[in-house]
């Protein structure tokens, strides 16, 4: 009798153990035993299929939504321009596409490099005073910065960490670069709503978008990369390597 109870308890704990290893149904582990190009192609397909879900968050794994990404306040003060963005948020990551993947798994130094591309926008409350190049700009209100075809590449080392649940991947020392094809600004209520001045300044700002984005993009992109890496590491911390890579021998 006692041993029957013990068996039942053992079975219950085994089935609980299986439930703990939750993995969303749209993620299918790739087989590391396959030739490396086939493995990388498989991971690429997996990430392509997972990206729209991942960027909306995976509640079961504690992964937060990345669309929108709330941004810290941005202050620019230089070259005669004072610009502040508050309540800023980046939209569009969930519609972005994987544009490149490089992966080295099973080597001494494992690396993970991923690029994504999309049309993204930043919405914020702005206060601006000063000039863009030669043209005065002044106002406060709602702003929207529309980035057309922005591509971000994240290069990272992949390390392993162990905990009670098993062994996990972790991205460390990520670096990044980015490219933006073009940008359009929409500042509501420039010059207290003076349409003529506002139109002229918008036209000039949009023609010289690179100048303004030289100051604006670095703090935005830095925060986006940080948030993405944090979300990926959250995911990794809650799934073991054998769960997401078939045939992985540590
Ligand atoms: C793992 O996922 C659970 C939900 O299944 C969540 O409550 C927990 O915060 C996550 N753990 C970590 C370390 O993120
Ligand atoms: C961005 O939008 C344009 C249309 O406005 C579209 O042609 C292009 O494919 C989009 N880019 C991405 C990466 O989705």
mmCIF file of C-alpha atoms and ligand atoms in Angstrom:
data_model
loop_
_atom_site.group_PDB
_atom_site.id
_atom_site.type_symbol
_atom_site.label_atom_id
_atom_site.label_comp_id
_atom_site.label_asym_id
_atom_site.label_seq_id
_atom_site.Cartn_x
_atom_site.Cartn_y
_atom_site.Cartn_z
ATOM 1 C CA UNK A 1 0.000 0.000 0.000
ATOM 2 C CA UNK A 2 2.702 2.442 1.036
ATOM 3 C CA UNK A 3 4.713 1.637 -2.046
ATOM 4 C CA UNK A 4 1.625 2.196 -4.238
ATOM 5 C CA UNK A 5 1.245 5.664 -2.715
ATOM 6 C CA UNK A 6 4.939 6.306 -3.282
ATOM 7 C CA UNK A 7 4.555 5.323 -6.951
ATOM 8 C CA UNK A 8 1.562 7.630 -7.362
ATOM 9 C CA UNK A 9 3.482 10.509 -5.795
ATOM 10 C CA UNK A 10 6.458 9.774 -7.997
ATOM 11 C CA UNK A 11 4.213 9.839 -11.091
ATOM 12 C CA UNK A 12 2.622 13.125 -10.027
ATOM 13 C CA UNK A 13 5.987 14.772 -9.534
ATOM 14 C CA UNK A 14 7.210 13.502 -12.910
ATOM 15 C CA UNK A 15 4.173 14.923 -14.707
ATOM 16 C CA UNK A 16 4.592 18.206 -12.812
ATOM 17 C CA UNK A 17 8.213 18.240 -13.878
ATOM 18 C CA UNK A 18 7.161 17.968 -17.517
ATOM 19 C CA UNK A 19 4.679 20.814 -17.164
ATOM 20 C CA UNK A 20 7.412 23.079 -15.766
ATOM 21 C CA UNK A 21 9.274 22.929 -19.069
ATOM 22 C CA UNK A 22 6.727 25.134 -20.817
ATOM 23 C CA UNK A 23 7.491 26.072 -24.396
ATOM 24 C CA UNK A 24 5.018 27.923 -26.654
ATOM 25 C CA UNK A 25 3.623 25.633 -29.371
ATOM 26 C CA UNK A 26 5.030 27.860 -32.166
ATOM 27 C CA UNK A 27 8.596 27.089 -31.057
ATOM 28 C CA UNK A 28 10.010 23.829 -32.451
ATOM 29 C CA UNK A 29 13.546 22.968 -31.336
ATOM 30 C CA UNK A 30 16.154 22.647 -34.096
ATOM 31 C CA UNK A 31 18.503 19.671 -34.275
ATOM 32 C CA UNK A 32 22.169 20.441 -33.619
ATOM 33 C CA UNK A 33 23.115 17.014 -35.011
ATOM 34 C CA UNK A 34 22.173 18.291 -38.495
ATOM 35 C CA UNK A 35 24.862 19.973 -40.651
ATOM 36 C CA UNK A 36 25.516 23.478 -39.328
ATOM 37 C CA UNK A 37 23.988 25.346 -42.299
ATOM 38 C CA UNK A 38 20.811 23.301 -41.931
ATOM 39 C CA UNK A 39 20.758 23.998 -38.195
ATOM 40 C CA UNK A 40 21.203 27.749 -38.675
ATOM 41 C CA UNK A 41 18.518 27.811 -41.410
ATOM 42 C CA UNK A 42 16.180 26.024 -39.014
ATOM 43 C CA UNK A 43 16.861 28.527 -36.204
ATOM 44 C CA UNK A 44 16.314 31.354 -38.689
ATOM 45 C CA UNK A 45 12.903 29.957 -39.648
ATOM 46 C CA UNK A 46 12.074 29.511 -35.984
ATOM 47 C CA UNK A 47 12.969 33.105 -35.133
ATOM 48 C CA UNK A 48 11.037 34.399 -38.163
ATOM 49 C CA UNK A 49 7.956 32.511 -36.998
ATOM 50 C CA UNK A 50 8.450 33.446 -33.345
ATOM 51 C CA UNK A 51 9.247 37.160 -33.744
ATOM 52 C CA UNK A 52 5.646 38.424 -34.093
ATOM 53 C CA UNK A 53 4.653 36.434 -30.982
ATOM 54 C CA UNK A 54 7.794 37.205 -28.994
ATOM 55 C CA UNK A 55 7.556 40.958 -29.523
ATOM 56 C CA UNK A 56 3.999 40.895 -28.162
ATOM 57 C CA UNK A 57 5.286 39.154 -25.030
ATOM 58 C CA UNK A 58 5.150 35.589 -23.701
ATOM 59 C CA UNK A 59 3.268 35.822 -20.438
ATOM 60 C CA UNK A 60 3.926 32.176 -19.488
ATOM 61 C CA UNK A 61 7.682 32.803 -19.579
ATOM 62 C CA UNK A 62 7.678 36.268 -18.034
ATOM 63 C CA UNK A 63 8.700 37.926 -21.342
ATOM 64 C CA UNK A 64 7.260 41.468 -21.524
ATOM 65 C CA UNK A 65 5.698 42.967 -24.651
ATOM 66 C CA UNK A 66 8.153 44.919 -26.826
ATOM 67 C CA UNK A 67 5.509 46.839 -28.723
ATOM 68 C CA UNK A 68 5.466 49.534 -27.560
ATOM 69 C CA UNK A 69 8.818 49.908 -25.778
ATOM 70 C CA UNK A 70 8.590 52.634 -23.131
ATOM 71 C CA UNK A 71 11.629 54.903 -23.399
ATOM 72 C CA UNK A 72 13.395 56.975 -20.773
ATOM 73 C CA UNK A 73 13.231 60.742 -21.244
ATOM 74 C CA UNK A 74 15.542 62.086 -23.923
ATOM 75 C CA UNK A 75 17.362 65.407 -23.524
ATOM 76 C CA UNK A 76 19.333 66.973 -26.344
ATOM 77 C CA UNK A 77 21.266 70.154 -25.679
ATOM 78 C CA UNK A 78 23.899 71.166 -28.186
ATOM 79 C CA UNK A 79 24.541 72.950 -31.490
ATOM 80 C CA UNK A 80 22.023 75.629 -30.491
ATOM 81 C CA UNK A 81 19.158 73.162 -30.035
ATOM 82 C CA UNK A 82 17.366 72.188 -26.842
ATOM 83 C CA UNK A 83 14.962 69.291 -27.305
ATOM 84 C CA UNK A 84 13.274 67.145 -24.680
ATOM 85 C CA UNK A 85 11.155 64.050 -25.208
ATOM 86 C CA UNK A 86 9.072 62.723 -22.317
ATOM 87 C CA UNK A 87 6.484 59.914 -22.165
ATOM 88 C CA UNK A 88 8.300 58.474 -25.164
ATOM 89 C CA UNK A 89 7.442 55.103 -26.632
ATOM 90 C CA UNK A 90 8.689 53.167 -29.621
ATOM 91 C CA UNK A 91 6.116 51.393 -31.790
ATOM 92 C CA UNK A 92 6.486 48.860 -34.568
ATOM 93 C CA UNK A 93 8.831 46.155 -33.297
ATOM 94 C CA UNK A 94 6.120 43.503 -33.608
ATOM 95 C CA UNK A 95 5.915 44.171 -37.365
ATOM 96 C CA UNK A 96 9.682 44.047 -37.827
ATOM 97 C CA UNK A 97 11.281 41.250 -39.812
ATOM 98 C CA UNK A 98 14.394 39.223 -39.222
ATOM 99 C CA UNK A 99 16.894 40.374 -41.850
ATOM 100 C CA UNK A 100 19.992 38.434 -40.822
ATOM 101 C CA UNK A 101 21.056 35.743 -38.404
ATOM 102 C CA UNK A 102 24.536 34.452 -37.620
ATOM 103 C CA UNK A 103 24.964 31.743 -35.097
ATOM 104 C CA UNK A 104 27.855 29.728 -33.684
ATOM 105 C CA UNK A 105 26.660 27.094 -31.260
ATOM 106 C CA UNK A 106 28.650 24.153 -29.977
ATOM 107 C CA UNK A 107 31.999 25.962 -30.414
ATOM 108 C CA UNK A 108 34.347 27.184 -27.690
ATOM 109 C CA UNK A 109 33.115 30.736 -28.109
ATOM 110 C CA UNK A 110 29.448 30.835 -29.007
ATOM 111 C CA UNK A 111 28.029 33.903 -30.715
ATOM 112 C CA UNK A 112 24.615 35.154 -31.675
ATOM 113 C CA UNK A 113 24.096 37.960 -34.168
ATOM 114 C CA UNK A 114 20.669 39.089 -35.248
ATOM 115 C CA UNK A 115 19.402 41.927 -37.422
ATOM 116 C CA UNK A 116 15.845 43.082 -37.711
ATOM 117 C CA UNK A 117 14.302 45.632 -39.996
ATOM 118 C CA UNK A 118 11.038 47.518 -39.946
ATOM 119 C CA UNK A 119 9.133 50.761 -40.047
ATOM 120 C CA UNK A 120 9.084 52.115 -36.523
ATOM 121 C CA UNK A 121 7.939 55.288 -34.851
ATOM 122 C CA UNK A 122 8.574 57.115 -31.622
ATOM 123 C CA UNK A 123 5.716 59.023 -30.038
ATOM 124 C CA UNK A 124 6.414 61.499 -27.238
ATOM 125 C CA UNK A 125 5.617 64.801 -25.588
ATOM 126 C CA UNK A 126 8.207 67.303 -26.782
ATOM 127 C CA UNK A 127 9.569 70.678 -25.792
ATOM 128 C CA UNK A 128 11.908 72.340 -28.275
ATOM 129 C CA UNK A 129 13.717 75.641 -28.483
ATOM 130 C CA UNK A 130 16.620 76.807 -30.612
ATOM 131 C CA UNK A 131 17.527 76.081 -34.204
ATOM 132 C CA UNK A 132 18.027 73.165 -36.545
ATOM 133 C CA UNK A 133 21.110 74.225 -38.505
ATOM 134 C CA UNK A 134 19.948 77.733 -39.485
ATOM 135 C CA UNK A 135 16.199 77.545 -38.994
ATOM 136 C CA UNK A 136 14.523 78.474 -35.705
ATOM 137 C CA UNK A 137 12.311 75.916 -34.044
ATOM 138 C CA UNK A 138 10.209 76.419 -30.950
ATOM 139 C CA UNK A 139 7.182 74.738 -29.416
ATOM 140 C CA UNK A 140 5.746 72.053 -27.199
ATOM 141 C CA UNK A 141 3.143 69.350 -27.688
ATOM 142 C CA UNK A 142 2.885 65.876 -29.191
ATOM 143 C CA UNK A 143 5.633 64.603 -31.438
ATOM 144 C CA UNK A 144 5.946 61.624 -33.718
ATOM 145 C CA UNK A 145 9.146 60.491 -35.378
ATOM 146 C CA UNK A 146 8.545 58.019 -38.202
ATOM 147 C CA UNK A 147 11.569 55.958 -39.173
ATOM 148 C CA UNK A 148 11.312 54.276 -42.539
ATOM 149 C CA UNK A 149 13.206 50.993 -42.911
ATOM 150 C CA UNK A 150 15.282 51.049 -39.778
ATOM 151 C CA UNK A 151 17.631 48.089 -39.399
ATOM 152 C CA UNK A 152 19.268 47.162 -36.105
ATOM 153 C CA UNK A 153 21.986 44.543 -35.742
ATOM 154 C CA UNK A 154 22.786 43.057 -32.350
ATOM 155 C CA UNK A 155 26.020 41.061 -31.942
ATOM 156 C CA UNK A 156 26.438 39.138 -28.756
ATOM 157 C CA UNK A 157 28.363 36.406 -27.042
ATOM 158 C CA UNK A 158 26.322 33.462 -25.900
ATOM 159 C CA UNK A 159 27.229 32.035 -22.511
ATOM 160 C CA UNK A 160 25.744 29.275 -20.386
ATOM 161 C CA UNK A 161 24.399 29.678 -16.886
ATOM 162 C CA UNK A 162 23.233 26.914 -14.587
ATOM 163 C CA UNK A 163 20.453 27.048 -12.056
ATOM 164 C CA UNK A 164 18.099 24.602 -10.297
ATOM 165 C CA UNK A 165 16.056 24.175 -13.519
ATOM 166 C CA UNK A 166 19.066 23.304 -15.673
ATOM 167 C CA UNK A 167 21.407 25.005 -18.096
ATOM 168 C CA UNK A 168 20.440 28.171 -19.960
ATOM 169 C CA UNK A 169 21.750 30.487 -22.645
ATOM 170 C CA UNK A 170 22.521 34.075 -21.772
ATOM 171 C CA UNK A 171 23.485 36.949 -24.076
ATOM 172 C CA UNK A 172 26.458 38.894 -22.701
ATOM 173 C CA UNK A 173 28.395 41.986 -23.836
ATOM 174 C CA UNK A 174 26.027 42.813 -26.700
ATOM 175 C CA UNK A 175 27.104 45.466 -29.198
ATOM 176 C CA UNK A 176 24.980 46.938 -31.955
ATOM 177 C CA UNK A 177 24.842 49.054 -35.053
ATOM 178 C CA UNK A 178 21.954 50.500 -36.984
ATOM 179 C CA UNK A 179 20.923 52.152 -40.196
ATOM 180 C CA UNK A 180 17.900 54.312 -40.991
ATOM 181 C CA UNK A 181 16.743 54.852 -44.560
ATOM 182 C CA UNK A 182 14.732 58.001 -43.899
ATOM 183 C CA UNK A 183 12.844 59.845 -41.176
ATOM 184 C CA UNK A 184 9.810 62.097 -41.065
ATOM 185 C CA UNK A 185 9.011 64.364 -38.107
ATOM 186 C CA UNK A 186 5.595 65.485 -36.957
ATOM 187 C CA UNK A 187 5.687 68.143 -34.227
ATOM 188 C CA UNK A 188 2.185 69.254 -33.265
ATOM 189 C CA UNK A 189 1.791 72.872 -32.181
ATOM 190 C CA UNK A 190 5.132 74.287 -33.299
ATOM 191 C CA UNK A 191 5.315 78.076 -32.841
ATOM 192 C CA UNK A 192 2.043 78.003 -30.876
ATOM 193 C CA UNK A 193 0.275 76.564 -33.898
ATOM 194 C CA UNK A 194 1.495 79.101 -36.487
ATOM 195 C CA UNK A 195 0.971 76.985 -39.601
ATOM 196 C CA UNK A 196 3.255 78.924 -41.943
ATOM 197 C CA UNK A 197 6.251 78.796 -39.608
ATOM 198 C CA UNK A 198 5.467 75.196 -38.665
ATOM 199 C CA UNK A 199 5.253 74.054 -42.317
ATOM 200 C CA UNK A 200 8.546 75.720 -43.190
ATOM 201 C CA UNK A 201 10.313 74.174 -40.199
ATOM 202 C CA UNK A 202 8.857 70.713 -40.898
ATOM 203 C CA UNK A 203 9.961 70.868 -44.494
ATOM 204 C CA UNK A 204 13.455 71.883 -43.465
ATOM 205 C CA UNK A 205 13.650 69.298 -40.635
ATOM 206 C CA UNK A 206 12.473 66.508 -42.923
ATOM 207 C CA UNK A 207 14.955 67.467 -45.631
ATOM 208 C CA UNK A 208 17.751 67.555 -43.051
ATOM 209 C CA UNK A 209 16.517 64.619 -40.968
ATOM 210 C CA UNK A 210 20.001 63.104 -40.648
ATOM 211 C CA UNK A 211 21.253 66.130 -38.730
ATOM 212 C CA UNK A 212 18.505 65.824 -36.129
ATOM 213 C CA UNK A 213 18.679 62.032 -35.976
ATOM 214 C CA UNK A 214 22.432 62.123 -35.271
ATOM 215 C CA UNK A 215 21.443 63.384 -31.821
ATOM 216 C CA UNK A 216 18.127 61.613 -31.468
ATOM 217 C CA UNK A 217 18.822 58.038 -32.610
ATOM 218 C CA UNK A 218 21.704 56.993 -30.327
ATOM 219 C CA UNK A 219 19.785 57.251 -27.016
ATOM 220 C CA UNK A 220 16.680 55.670 -28.576
ATOM 221 C CA UNK A 221 18.475 52.762 -30.250
ATOM 222 C CA UNK A 222 20.557 52.103 -27.132
ATOM 223 C CA UNK A 223 17.405 51.720 -25.038
ATOM 224 C CA UNK A 224 15.716 49.530 -27.631
ATOM 225 C CA UNK A 225 18.682 47.174 -27.843
ATOM 226 C CA UNK A 226 18.898 47.024 -24.046
ATOM 227 C CA UNK A 227 15.196 46.201 -23.798
ATOM 228 C CA UNK A 228 15.386 43.541 -26.528
ATOM 229 C CA UNK A 229 18.434 41.841 -24.987
ATOM 230 C CA UNK A 230 16.707 41.871 -21.584
ATOM 231 C CA UNK A 231 13.602 40.224 -23.068
ATOM 232 C CA UNK A 232 15.660 37.575 -24.877
ATOM 233 C CA UNK A 233 17.560 36.815 -21.662
ATOM 234 C CA UNK A 234 14.279 36.592 -19.762
ATOM 235 C CA UNK A 235 13.173 33.988 -22.295
ATOM 236 C CA UNK A 236 16.492 32.104 -22.019
ATOM 237 C CA UNK A 237 16.357 32.157 -18.216
ATOM 238 C CA UNK A 238 13.039 30.335 -18.291
ATOM 239 C CA UNK A 239 13.802 27.643 -20.885
ATOM 240 C CA UNK A 240 16.728 25.232 -20.725
ATOM 241 C CA UNK A 241 19.109 24.710 -23.646
ATOM 242 C CA UNK A 242 17.972 21.074 -24.229
ATOM 243 C CA UNK A 243 14.401 22.421 -24.425
ATOM 244 C CA UNK A 244 15.223 24.691 -27.363
ATOM 245 C CA UNK A 245 18.162 22.868 -28.998
ATOM 246 C CA UNK A 246 17.781 19.219 -29.902
ATOM 247 C CA UNK A 247 20.914 17.078 -29.544
ATOM 248 C CA UNK A 248 22.762 19.575 -27.373
ATOM 249 C CA UNK A 249 25.611 17.977 -25.407
ATOM 250 C CA UNK A 250 27.054 20.163 -22.765
HETATM 251 C C1 LIG B 1 9.274 32.008 -15.625
HETATM 252 O O1 LIG B 1 7.949 31.939 -16.038
HETATM 253 C C2 LIG B 1 7.031 32.061 -14.974
HETATM 254 C C3 LIG B 1 5.665 31.787 -15.519
HETATM 255 O O2 LIG B 1 5.624 30.518 -16.075
HETATM 256 C C4 LIG B 1 7.155 33.442 -14.397
HETATM 257 O O3 LIG B 1 6.246 33.590 -13.337
HETATM 258 C C5 LIG B 1 8.558 33.649 -13.895
HETATM 259 O O4 LIG B 1 8.722 34.973 -13.526
HETATM 260 C C6 LIG B 1 9.574 33.312 -14.947
HETATM 261 N N1 LIG B 1 10.867 33.212 -14.339
HETATM 262 C C7 LIG B 1 11.863 33.994 -14.653
HETATM 263 C C8 LIG B 1 13.182 33.697 -14.000
HETATM 264 O O5 LIG B 1 11.730 34.900 -15.421
HETATM 265 C C1 LIG B 2 8.056 49.914 -44.682
HETATM 266 O O1 LIG B 2 6.926 50.454 -45.327
HETATM 267 C C2 LIG B 2 7.001 50.448 -46.753
HETATM 268 C C3 LIG B 2 5.739 51.072 -47.282
HETATM 269 O O2 LIG B 2 5.514 52.296 -46.680
HETATM 270 C C4 LIG B 2 7.155 49.045 -47.248
HETATM 271 O O3 LIG B 2 7.342 49.045 -48.654
HETATM 272 C C5 LIG B 2 8.356 48.382 -46.597
HETATM 273 O O4 LIG B 2 8.448 47.028 -46.981
HETATM 274 C C6 LIG B 2 8.271 48.480 -45.094
HETATM 275 N N1 LIG B 2 9.508 47.953 -44.510
HETATM 276 C C7 LIG B 2 9.549 46.859 -43.719
HETATM 277 C C8 LIG B 2 10.902 46.433 -43.317
HETATM 278 O O5 LIG B 2 8.556 46.259 -43.365
#
